[in-house]
mmCIF file with all atom_site columns, C-alpha atoms in Angstrom:
data_model
loop_
_atom_site.group_PDB
_atom_site.id
_atom_site.type_symbol
_atom_site.label_atom_id
_atom_site.label_alt_id
_atom_site.label_comp_id
_atom_site.label_asym_id
_atom_site.label_entity_id
_atom_site.label_seq_id
_atom_site.pdbx_PDB_ins_code
_atom_site.Cartn_x
_atom_site.Cartn_y
_atom_site.Cartn_z
_atom_site.occupancy
_atom_site.B_iso_or_equiv
_atom_site.pdbx_formal_charge
_atom_site.auth_seq_id
_atom_site.auth_comp_id
_atom_site.auth_asym_id
_atom_site.auth_atom_id
_atom_site.pdbx_PDB_model_num
ATOM 1   C CA . GLN X 1 1   ? 8.075   14.076  5.696   1.00 42.00 ? 1   GLN X CA 1
ATOM 2   C CA . LEU X 1 2   ? 5.564   11.551  7.022   1.00 43.00 ? 2   LEU X CA 1
ATOM 3   C CA . PHE X 1 3   ? 2.574   12.841  5.080   1.00 45.00 ? 3   PHE X CA 1
ATOM 4   C CA . PRO X 1 4   ? 2.682   14.395  1.604   1.00 47.00 ? 4   PRO X CA 1
ATOM 5   C CA . THR X 1 5   ? 1.860   18.021  0.975   1.00 47.00 ? 5   THR X CA 1
ATOM 6   C CA . SER X 1 6   ? -1.606  18.991  -0.150  1.00 46.00 ? 6   SER X CA 1
ATOM 7   C CA . SER X 1 7   ? -0.947  18.933  -3.885  1.00 47.00 ? 7   SER X CA 1
ATOM 8   C CA . THR X 1 8   ? 1.014   15.673  -3.609  1.00 47.00 ? 8   THR X CA 1
ATOM 9   C CA . PHE X 1 9   ? -1.795  14.001  -1.695  1.00 44.00 ? 9   PHE X CA 1
ATOM 10  C CA . GLN X 1 10  ? -4.423  15.135  -4.186  1.00 43.00 ? 10  GLN X CA 1
ATOM 11  C CA . GLU X 1 11  ? -2.299  13.921  -7.108  1.00 46.00 ? 11  GLU X CA 1
ATOM 12  C CA . THR X 1 12  ? -1.769  10.600  -5.334  1.00 44.00 ? 12  THR X CA 1
ATOM 13  C CA . VAL X 1 13  ? -5.482  10.122  -4.690  1.00 41.00 ? 13  VAL X CA 1
ATOM 14  C CA . VAL X 1 14  ? -6.343  10.908  -8.307  1.00 38.00 ? 14  VAL X CA 1
ATOM 15  C CA . MET X 1 15  ? -3.613  8.565   -9.497  1.00 41.00 ? 15  MET X CA 1
ATOM 16  C CA . LEU X 1 16  ? -4.811  5.753   -7.244  1.00 41.00 ? 16  LEU X CA 1
ATOM 17  C CA . ARG X 1 17  ? -8.432  5.988   -8.369  1.00 40.00 ? 17  ARG X CA 1
ATOM 18  C CA . PHE X 1 18  ? -10.088 4.417   -5.341  1.00 37.00 ? 18  PHE X CA 1
ATOM 19  C CA . SER X 1 19  ? -12.650 2.606   -7.484  1.00 37.00 ? 19  SER X CA 1
ATOM 20  C CA . ASP X 1 20  ? -9.903  0.560   -9.172  1.00 42.00 ? 20  ASP X CA 1
ATOM 21  C CA . CYS X 1 21  ? -9.200  -1.438  -6.009  1.00 42.00 ? 21  CYS X CA 1
ATOM 22  C CA . CYS X 1 22  ? -11.856 -4.091  -5.542  1.00 41.00 ? 22  CYS X CA 1
ATOM 23  C CA . VAL X 1 23  ? -10.010 -6.272  -3.043  1.00 42.00 ? 23  VAL X CA 1
ATOM 24  C CA . CYS X 1 24  ? -11.693 -4.787  0.011   1.00 47.00 ? 24  CYS X CA 1
ATOM 25  C CA . ASP X 1 25  ? -15.181 -3.997  -1.264  1.00 45.00 ? 25  ASP X CA 1
ATOM 26  C CA . LEU X 1 26  ? -16.847 -6.134  1.383   1.00 41.00 ? 26  LEU X CA 1
ATOM 27  C CA . ILE X 1 27  ? -14.577 -5.372  4.315   1.00 45.00 ? 27  ILE X CA 1
ATOM 28  C CA . ASP X 1 28  ? -15.984 -3.683  7.395   1.00 49.00 ? 28  ASP X CA 1
ATOM 29  C CA . LYS X 1 29  ? -19.353 -2.882  5.858   1.00 44.00 ? 29  LYS X CA 1
ATOM 30  C CA . GLY X 1 30  ? -20.890 -3.038  9.336   1.00 43.00 ? 30  GLY X CA 1
ATOM 31  C CA . GLU X 1 31  ? -18.584 -0.334  10.683  1.00 41.00 ? 31  GLU X CA 1
ATOM 32  C CA . GLU X 1 32  ? -20.362 2.457   8.885   1.00 37.00 ? 32  GLU X CA 1
ATOM 33  C CA . THR X 1 33  ? -23.678 3.565   10.289  1.00 38.00 ? 33  THR X CA 1
ATOM 34  C CA . PHE X 1 34  ? -25.098 6.645   8.716   1.00 35.00 ? 34  PHE X CA 1
ATOM 35  C CA . VAL X 1 35  ? -28.052 8.301   10.349  1.00 40.00 ? 35  VAL X CA 1
ATOM 36  C CA . PRO X 1 36  ? -29.931 10.690  8.101   1.00 41.00 ? 36  PRO X CA 1
ATOM 37  C CA . SER X 1 37  ? -30.139 14.151  9.578   1.00 41.00 ? 37  SER X CA 1
ATOM 38  C CA . LYS X 1 38  ? -33.145 16.441  9.273   1.00 48.00 ? 38  LYS X CA 1
ATOM 39  C CA . ALA X 1 39  ? -31.002 19.512  9.801   1.00 45.00 ? 39  ALA X CA 1
ATOM 40  C CA . GLN X 1 40  ? -30.195 21.659  6.789   1.00 49.00 ? 40  GLN X CA 1
ATOM 41  C CA . PRO X 1 41  ? -26.640 21.161  5.586   1.00 48.00 ? 41  PRO X CA 1
ATOM 42  C CA . GLN X 1 42  ? -24.374 24.090  6.368   1.00 50.00 ? 42  GLN X CA 1
ATOM 43  C CA . PRO X 1 43  ? -21.962 25.363  3.756   1.00 53.00 ? 43  PRO X CA 1
ATOM 44  C CA . VAL X 1 44  ? -18.461 24.139  4.486   1.00 49.00 ? 44  VAL X CA 1
ATOM 45  C CA . LYS X 1 45  ? -15.668 26.681  4.418   1.00 52.00 ? 45  LYS X CA 1
ATOM 46  C CA . LYS X 1 46  ? -12.652 25.095  2.835   1.00 53.00 ? 46  LYS X CA 1
ATOM 47  C CA . PRO X 1 47  ? -9.446  26.118  4.593   1.00 52.00 ? 47  PRO X CA 1
ATOM 48  C CA . ALA X 1 48  ? -6.383  26.994  2.575   1.00 55.00 ? 48  ALA X CA 1
ATOM 49  C CA . ALA X 1 49  ? -4.450  23.849  1.667   1.00 54.00 ? 49  ALA X CA 1
ATOM 50  C CA . ASN X 1 50  ? -1.267  25.040  3.340   1.00 57.00 ? 50  ASN X CA 1
ATOM 51  C CA . SER X 1 51  ? -2.938  26.270  6.542   1.00 57.00 ? 51  SER X CA 1
ATOM 52  C CA . PRO X 1 52  ? -2.882  24.085  9.684   1.00 59.00 ? 52  PRO X CA 1
ATOM 53  C CA . ALA X 1 53  ? -6.658  23.628  9.399   1.00 61.00 ? 53  ALA X CA 1
ATOM 54  C CA . GLY X 1 54  ? -6.229  22.315  5.832   1.00 64.00 ? 54  GLY X CA 1
ATOM 55  C CA . VAL X 1 55  ? -3.611  19.759  6.860   1.00 75.00 ? 55  VAL X CA 1
ATOM 56  C CA . ALA X 1 56  ? -5.718  17.988  9.511   1.00 85.00 ? 56  ALA X CA 1
ATOM 57  C CA . PRO X 1 57  ? -8.491  16.717  7.190   1.00 87.00 ? 57  PRO X CA 1
ATOM 58  C CA . GLU X 1 58  ? -5.927  15.728  4.584   1.00 89.00 ? 58  GLU X CA 1
ATOM 59  C CA . ARG X 1 59  ? -3.895  13.865  7.180   1.00 90.00 ? 59  ARG X CA 1
ATOM 60  C CA . ALA X 1 60  ? -7.042  12.104  8.403   1.00 92.00 ? 60  ALA X CA 1
ATOM 61  C CA . ARG X 1 61  ? -7.902  11.023  4.844   1.00 93.00 ? 61  ARG X CA 1
ATOM 62  C CA . LEU X 1 62  ? -4.406  9.654   4.330   1.00 93.00 ? 62  LEU X CA 1
ATOM 63  C CA . GLN X 1 63  ? -4.509  7.820   7.665   1.00 93.00 ? 63  GLN X CA 1
ATOM 64  C CA . GLU X 1 64  ? -7.858  6.270   6.720   1.00 95.00 ? 64  GLU X CA 1
ATOM 65  C CA . PHE X 1 65  ? -6.439  5.283   3.320   1.00 95.00 ? 65  PHE X CA 1
ATOM 66  C CA . VAL X 1 66  ? -3.456  3.531   4.947   1.00 95.00 ? 66  VAL X CA 1
ATOM 67  C CA . LYS X 1 67  ? -5.711  1.954   7.593   1.00 95.00 ? 67  LYS X CA 1
ATOM 68  C CA . ASP X 1 68  ? -7.915  0.460   4.865   1.00 96.00 ? 68  ASP X CA 1
ATOM 69  C CA . PHE X 1 69  ? -4.826  -0.905  3.093   1.00 96.00 ? 69  PHE X CA 1
ATOM 70  C CA . ALA X 1 70  ? -3.593  -2.449  6.349   1.00 96.00 ? 70  ALA X CA 1
ATOM 71  C CA . LYS X 1 71  ? -6.977  -4.116  6.969   1.00 96.00 ? 71  LYS X CA 1
ATOM 72  C CA . CYS X 1 72  ? -6.854  -5.670  3.509   1.00 96.00 ? 72  CYS X CA 1
ATOM 73  C CA . ALA X 1 73  ? -3.235  -6.753  3.896   1.00 96.00 ? 73  ALA X CA 1
ATOM 74  C CA . ILE X 1 74  ? -3.911  -8.401  7.263   1.00 96.00 ? 74  ILE X CA 1
ATOM 75  C CA . ARG X 1 75  ? -6.543  -10.549 5.544   1.00 95.00 ? 75  ARG X CA 1
ATOM 76  C CA . GLY X 1 76  ? -4.281  -11.154 2.520   1.00 95.00 ? 76  GLY X CA 1
ATOM 77  C CA . VAL X 1 77  ? -4.077  -9.519  -0.897  1.00 96.00 ? 77  VAL X CA 1
ATOM 78  C CA . PRO X 1 78  ? -3.446  -11.526 -4.071  1.00 96.00 ? 78  PRO X CA 1
ATOM 79  C CA . CYS X 1 79  ? -0.421  -10.568 -6.162  1.00 96.00 ? 79  CYS X CA 1
ATOM 80  C CA . THR X 1 80  ? 2.263   -12.173 -8.307  1.00 95.00 ? 80  THR X CA 1
ATOM 81  C CA . VAL X 1 81  ? 5.872   -12.579 -7.176  1.00 94.00 ? 81  VAL X CA 1
ATOM 82  C CA . VAL X 1 82  ? 8.407   -12.472 -10.004 1.00 92.00 ? 82  VAL X CA 1
ATOM 83  C CA . ASN X 1 83  ? 11.889  -13.979 -9.910  1.00 90.00 ? 83  ASN X CA 1
ATOM 84  C CA . PRO X 1 84  ? 14.125  -11.085 -11.080 1.00 87.00 ? 84  PRO X CA 1
ATOM 85  C CA . GLN X 1 85  ? 16.703  -13.437 -12.658 1.00 84.00 ? 85  GLN X CA 1
ATOM 86  C CA . THR X 1 86  ? 14.382  -15.715 -14.638 1.00 85.00 ? 86  THR X CA 1
ATOM 87  C CA . GLY X 1 87  ? 11.183  -13.686 -14.948 1.00 85.00 ? 87  GLY X CA 1
ATOM 88  C CA . GLN X 1 88  ? 9.201   -16.676 -13.643 1.00 89.00 ? 88  GLN X CA 1
ATOM 89  C CA . ALA X 1 89  ? 5.932   -15.500 -12.075 1.00 91.00 ? 89  ALA X CA 1
ATOM 90  C CA . SER X 1 90  ? 4.277   -17.248 -9.121  1.00 92.00 ? 90  SER X CA 1
ATOM 91  C CA . GLY X 1 91  ? 0.782   -16.624 -7.836  1.00 95.00 ? 91  GLY X CA 1
ATOM 92  C CA . ALA X 1 92  ? 0.965   -15.365 -4.272  1.00 96.00 ? 92  ALA X CA 1
ATOM 93  C CA . SER X 1 93  ? -0.659  -13.225 -1.613  1.00 96.00 ? 93  SER X CA 1
ATOM 94  C CA . TYR X 1 94  ? 0.884   -10.802 0.814   1.00 97.00 ? 94  TYR X CA 1
ATOM 95  C CA . PHE X 1 95  ? -0.078  -10.553 4.460   1.00 97.00 ? 95  PHE X CA 1
ATOM 96  C CA . LEU X 1 96  ? 0.676   -7.910  7.054   1.00 96.00 ? 96  LEU X CA 1
ATOM 97  C CA . ASP X 1 97  ? 0.861   -9.037  10.659  1.00 94.00 ? 97  ASP X CA 1
ATOM 98  C CA . PRO X 1 98  ? -1.562  -7.225  13.015  1.00 93.00 ? 98  PRO X CA 1
ATOM 99  C CA . LYS X 1 99  ? 1.310   -5.441  14.794  1.00 92.00 ? 99  LYS X CA 1
ATOM 100 C CA . ILE X 1 100 ? 2.456   -4.064  11.422  1.00 93.00 ? 100 ILE X CA 1
ATOM 101 C CA . GLN X 1 101 ? 5.974   -5.393  11.895  1.00 94.00 ? 101 GLN X CA 1
ATOM 102 C CA . ARG X 1 102 ? 6.158   -8.063  9.167   1.00 96.00 ? 102 ARG X CA 1
ATOM 103 C CA . LEU X 1 103 ? 5.087   -8.379  5.546   1.00 97.00 ? 103 LEU X CA 1
ATOM 104 C CA . VAL X 1 104 ? 4.840   -12.014 4.410   1.00 96.00 ? 104 VAL X CA 1
ATOM 105 C CA . PHE X 1 105 ? 4.457   -13.284 0.847   1.00 96.00 ? 105 PHE X CA 1
ATOM 106 C CA . LYS X 1 106 ? 2.940   -16.774 0.523   1.00 95.00 ? 106 LYS X CA 1
ATOM 107 C CA . ARG X 1 107 ? 2.406   -18.925 -2.552  1.00 93.00 ? 107 ARG X CA 1
ATOM 108 C CA . SER X 1 108 ? -1.202  -19.283 -3.635  1.00 90.00 ? 108 SER X CA 1
ATOM 109 C CA . GLN X 1 109 ? -0.749  -22.954 -4.510  1.00 83.00 ? 109 GLN X CA 1
ATOM 110 C CA . THR X 1 110 ? -1.338  -25.680 -1.965  1.00 76.00 ? 110 THR X CA 1
ATOM 111 C CA . PRO X 1 111 ? 0.516   -26.079 0.285   1.00 80.00 ? 111 PRO X CA 1
ATOM 112 C CA . GLU X 1 112 ? 0.850   -22.365 0.973   1.00 80.00 ? 112 GLU X CA 1
ATOM 113 C CA . THR X 1 113 ? 4.543   -21.849 1.517   1.00 91.00 ? 113 THR X CA 1
ATOM 114 C CA . VAL X 1 114 ? 6.239   -18.669 2.581   1.00 92.00 ? 114 VAL X CA 1
ATOM 115 C CA . ILE X 1 115 ? 8.159   -17.078 -0.277  1.00 91.00 ? 115 ILE X CA 1
ATOM 116 C CA . VAL X 1 116 ? 9.640   -14.274 1.780   1.00 93.00 ? 116 VAL X CA 1
ATOM 117 C CA . ASN X 1 117 ? 9.123   -12.952 5.309   1.00 95.00 ? 117 ASN X CA 1
ATOM 118 C CA . ILE X 1 118 ? 10.083  -9.277  5.609   1.00 95.00 ? 118 ILE X CA 1
ATOM 119 C CA . GLN X 1 119 ? 10.575  -7.110  8.667   1.00 95.00 ? 119 GLN X CA 1
ATOM 120 C CA . MET X 1 120 ? 8.924   -3.788  7.806   1.00 95.00 ? 120 MET X CA 1
ATOM 121 C CA . GLU X 1 121 ? 11.710  -1.682  9.318   1.00 93.00 ? 121 GLU X CA 1
ATOM 122 C CA . ASN X 1 122 ? 14.233  -3.360  6.964   1.00 95.00 ? 122 ASN X CA 1
ATOM 123 C CA . ILE X 1 123 ? 12.474  -2.088  3.842   1.00 95.00 ? 123 ILE X CA 1
ATOM 124 C CA . LYS X 1 124 ? 14.663  0.553   2.237   1.00 95.00 ? 124 LYS X CA 1
ATOM 125 C CA . ASP X 1 125 ? 12.306  1.636   -0.536  1.00 95.00 ? 125 ASP X CA 1
ATOM 126 C CA . VAL X 1 126 ? 9.431   0.597   -2.781  1.00 95.00 ? 126 VAL X CA 1
ATOM 127 C CA . LEU X 1 127 ? 10.380  1.339   -6.363  1.00 93.00 ? 127 LEU X CA 1
ATOM 128 C CA . VAL X 1 128 ? 7.916   1.882   -9.187  1.00 93.00 ? 128 VAL X CA 1
ATOM 129 C CA . ASP X 1 129 ? 8.564   2.821   -12.804 1.00 79.00 ? 129 ASP X CA 1
ATOM 130 C CA . SER X 1 130 ? 12.096  1.480   -12.579 1.00 77.00 ? 130 SER X CA 1
ATOM 131 C CA . GLY X 1 131 ? 14.040  0.528   -15.696 1.00 74.00 ? 131 GLY X CA 1
ATOM 132 C CA . VAL X 1 132 ? 13.553  -3.237  -15.527 1.00 75.00 ? 132 VAL X CA 1
ATOM 133 C CA . SER X 1 133 ? 14.587  -5.349  -18.483 1.00 70.00 ? 133 SER X CA 1
ATOM 134 C CA . GLU X 1 134 ? 11.785  -6.679  -20.664 1.00 71.00 ? 134 GLU X CA 1
ATOM 135 C CA . LYS X 1 135 ? 13.405  -10.095 -20.236 1.00 71.00 ? 135 LYS X CA 1
ATOM 136 C CA . VAL X 1 136 ? 12.182  -10.027 -16.645 1.00 76.00 ? 136 VAL X CA 1
ATOM 137 C CA . ILE X 1 137 ? 8.876   -8.142  -16.958 1.00 81.00 ? 137 ILE X CA 1
ATOM 138 C CA . SER X 1 138 ? 6.793   -7.748  -20.103 1.00 83.00 ? 138 SER X CA 1
ATOM 139 C CA . LYS X 1 139 ? 6.141   -4.234  -21.367 1.00 84.00 ? 139 LYS X CA 1
ATOM 140 C CA . GLN X 1 140 ? 2.431   -4.382  -20.462 1.00 85.00 ? 140 GLN X CA 1
ATOM 141 C CA . ASP X 1 141 ? 3.215   -5.502  -16.882 1.00 88.00 ? 141 ASP X CA 1
ATOM 142 C CA . VAL X 1 142 ? 5.804   -2.819  -16.042 1.00 90.00 ? 142 VAL X CA 1
ATOM 143 C CA . ASN X 1 143 ? 3.111   -0.401  -14.829 1.00 91.00 ? 143 ASN X CA 1
ATOM 144 C CA . ARG X 1 144 ? 1.957   -3.009  -12.258 1.00 94.00 ? 144 ARG X CA 1
ATOM 145 C CA . LEU X 1 145 ? 5.461   -3.741  -10.918 1.00 94.00 ? 145 LEU X CA 1
ATOM 146 C CA . ALA X 1 146 ? 6.650   -2.753  -7.436  1.00 95.00 ? 146 ALA X CA 1
ATOM 147 C CA . ILE X 1 147 ? 10.159  -3.595  -6.255  1.00 94.00 ? 147 ILE X CA 1
ATOM 148 C CA . LEU X 1 148 ? 10.925  -3.861  -2.544  1.00 95.00 ? 148 LEU X CA 1
ATOM 149 C CA . THR X 1 149 ? 14.542  -3.076  -1.684  1.00 94.00 ? 149 THR X CA 1
ATOM 150 C CA . PHE X 1 150 ? 16.121  -3.700  1.706   1.00 95.00 ? 150 PHE X CA 1
ATOM 151 C CA . GLN X 1 151 ? 18.568  -1.928  4.020   1.00 93.00 ? 151 GLN X CA 1
ATOM 152 C CA . ASN X 1 152 ? 20.254  -5.167  5.074   1.00 91.00 ? 152 ASN X CA 1
ATOM 153 C CA . GLY X 1 153 ? 21.277  -6.120  1.533   1.00 88.00 ? 153 GLY X CA 1
ATOM 154 C CA . ASP X 1 154 ? 18.707  -8.912  1.074   1.00 91.00 ? 154 ASP X CA 1
ATOM 155 C CA . PRO X 1 155 ? 17.716  -9.515  -2.575  1.00 92.00 ? 155 PRO X CA 1
ATOM 156 C CA . SER X 1 156 ? 14.943  -7.268  -3.888  1.00 92.00 ? 156 SER X CA 1
ATOM 157 C CA . VAL X 1 157 ? 11.406  -8.641  -4.130  1.00 94.00 ? 157 VAL X CA 1
ATOM 158 C CA . PHE X 1 158 ? 9.543   -8.025  -7.404  1.00 94.00 ? 158 PHE X CA 1
ATOM 159 C CA . ILE X 1 159 ? 5.751   -8.097  -7.222  1.00 95.00 ? 159 ILE X CA 1
ATOM 160 C CA . LEU X 1 160 ? 3.005   -7.467  -9.738  1.00 95.00 ? 160 LEU X CA 1
ATOM 161 C CA . GLU X 1 161 ? -0.193  -5.959  -8.399  1.00 96.00 ? 161 GLU X CA 1
ATOM 162 C CA . GLY X 1 162 ? -3.569  -6.280  -10.106 1.00 95.00 ? 162 GLY X CA 1
ATOM 163 C CA . SER X 1 163 ? -3.423  -2.801  -11.653 1.00 95.00 ? 163 SER X CA 1
ATOM 164 C CA . GLN X 1 164 ? -1.322  0.330   -11.696 1.00 95.00 ? 164 GLN X CA 1
ATOM 165 C CA . ALA X 1 165 ? -3.632  1.864   -9.077  1.00 96.00 ? 165 ALA X CA 1
ATOM 166 C CA . ASP X 1 166 ? -3.141  -1.162  -6.808  1.00 97.00 ? 166 ASP X CA 1
ATOM 167 C CA . ARG X 1 167 ? 0.627   -0.911  -7.293  1.00 96.00 ? 167 ARG X CA 1
ATOM 168 C CA . ASP X 1 168 ? 0.638   2.792   -6.409  1.00 96.00 ? 168 ASP X CA 1
ATOM 169 C CA . ARG X 1 169 ? -1.507  2.129   -3.342  1.00 97.00 ? 169 ARG X CA 1
ATOM 170 C CA . PHE X 1 170 ? 0.859   -0.667  -2.257  1.00 97.00 ? 170 PHE X CA 1
ATOM 171 C CA . ALA X 1 171 ? 3.944   1.542   -2.711  1.00 96.00 ? 171 ALA X CA 1
ATOM 172 C CA . LEU X 1 172 ? 2.534   4.543   -0.829  1.00 96.00 ? 172 LEU X CA 1
ATOM 173 C CA . CYS X 1 173 ? 1.098   2.524   2.054   1.00 97.00 ? 173 CYS X CA 1
ATOM 174 C CA . VAL X 1 174 ? 4.132   0.274   2.511   1.00 97.00 ? 174 VAL X CA 1
ATOM 175 C CA . LYS X 1 175 ? 6.385   3.356   2.658   1.00 96.00 ? 175 LYS X CA 1
ATOM 176 C CA . ILE X 1 176 ? 4.197   4.900   5.357   1.00 95.00 ? 176 ILE X CA 1
ATOM 177 C CA . LEU X 1 177 ? 3.871   1.633   7.306   1.00 95.00 ? 177 LEU X CA 1
ATOM 178 C CA . ARG X 1 178 ? 7.644   1.159   7.094   1.00 95.00 ? 178 ARG X CA 1
ATOM 179 C CA . LEU X 1 179 ? 8.080   4.546   8.823   1.00 93.00 ? 179 LEU X CA 1
ATOM 180 C CA . TYR X 1 180 ? 5.529   3.496   11.441  1.00 91.00 ? 180 TYR X CA 1
ATOM 181 C CA . ALA X 1 181 ? 7.414   0.223   12.071  1.00 91.00 ? 181 ALA X CA 1
ATOM 182 C CA . GLN X 1 182 ? 10.717  2.080   12.340  1.00 89.00 ? 182 GLN X CA 1
ATOM 183 C CA . MET X 1 183 ? 9.215   4.509   14.883  1.00 90.00 ? 183 MET X CA 1
ATOM 184 C CA . GLN X 1 184 ? 7.826   1.570   16.901  1.00 85.00 ? 184 GLN X CA 1
ATOM 185 C CA . GLN X 1 185 ? 11.292  -0.006  17.056  1.00 80.00 ? 185 GLN X CA 1
ATOM 186 C CA . THR X 1 186 ? 12.853  3.178   18.466  1.00 80.00 ? 186 THR X CA 1
ATOM 187 C CA . ALA X 1 187 ? 10.031  3.817   20.949  1.00 70.00 ? 187 ALA X CA 1
#
């Protein structure tokens, strides 16, 4: 299922708490132009969540959510990459190419070197809340951990996001963008 059901989407949005992500606060501020209307607002009839009319607005909200994530990722989002064997953390940023085919992690230190270059369609899953040893990730950081696993058997990539909300946003959006990349490859 490409888009979650109504209750799943609402739970996801609450869990993500949009205000927790500050990475993109200044992005595309010029895109919104609101013109005040003098007309009286009309009451909005809310369609049933499981009706076709209820799915369209929900789908549009999810698409906008993923689009905003992609815009941020194209510009680069700071994170921490963790070596799963040693637990050593390295400051990094991840970048999404504009064609949404590759996800690249680069070190934050100069010179910026590529840590890993991932083809989106090769991502098998994005794991959260997995039973990772405290030798690798501290107890307080587990709720910020996302683990990328791959179909081709490449080693998993462990990343720490800025918050649990950022981690959940990353996991949801990467899963959706992975499906998009897979559909583009077959088209």
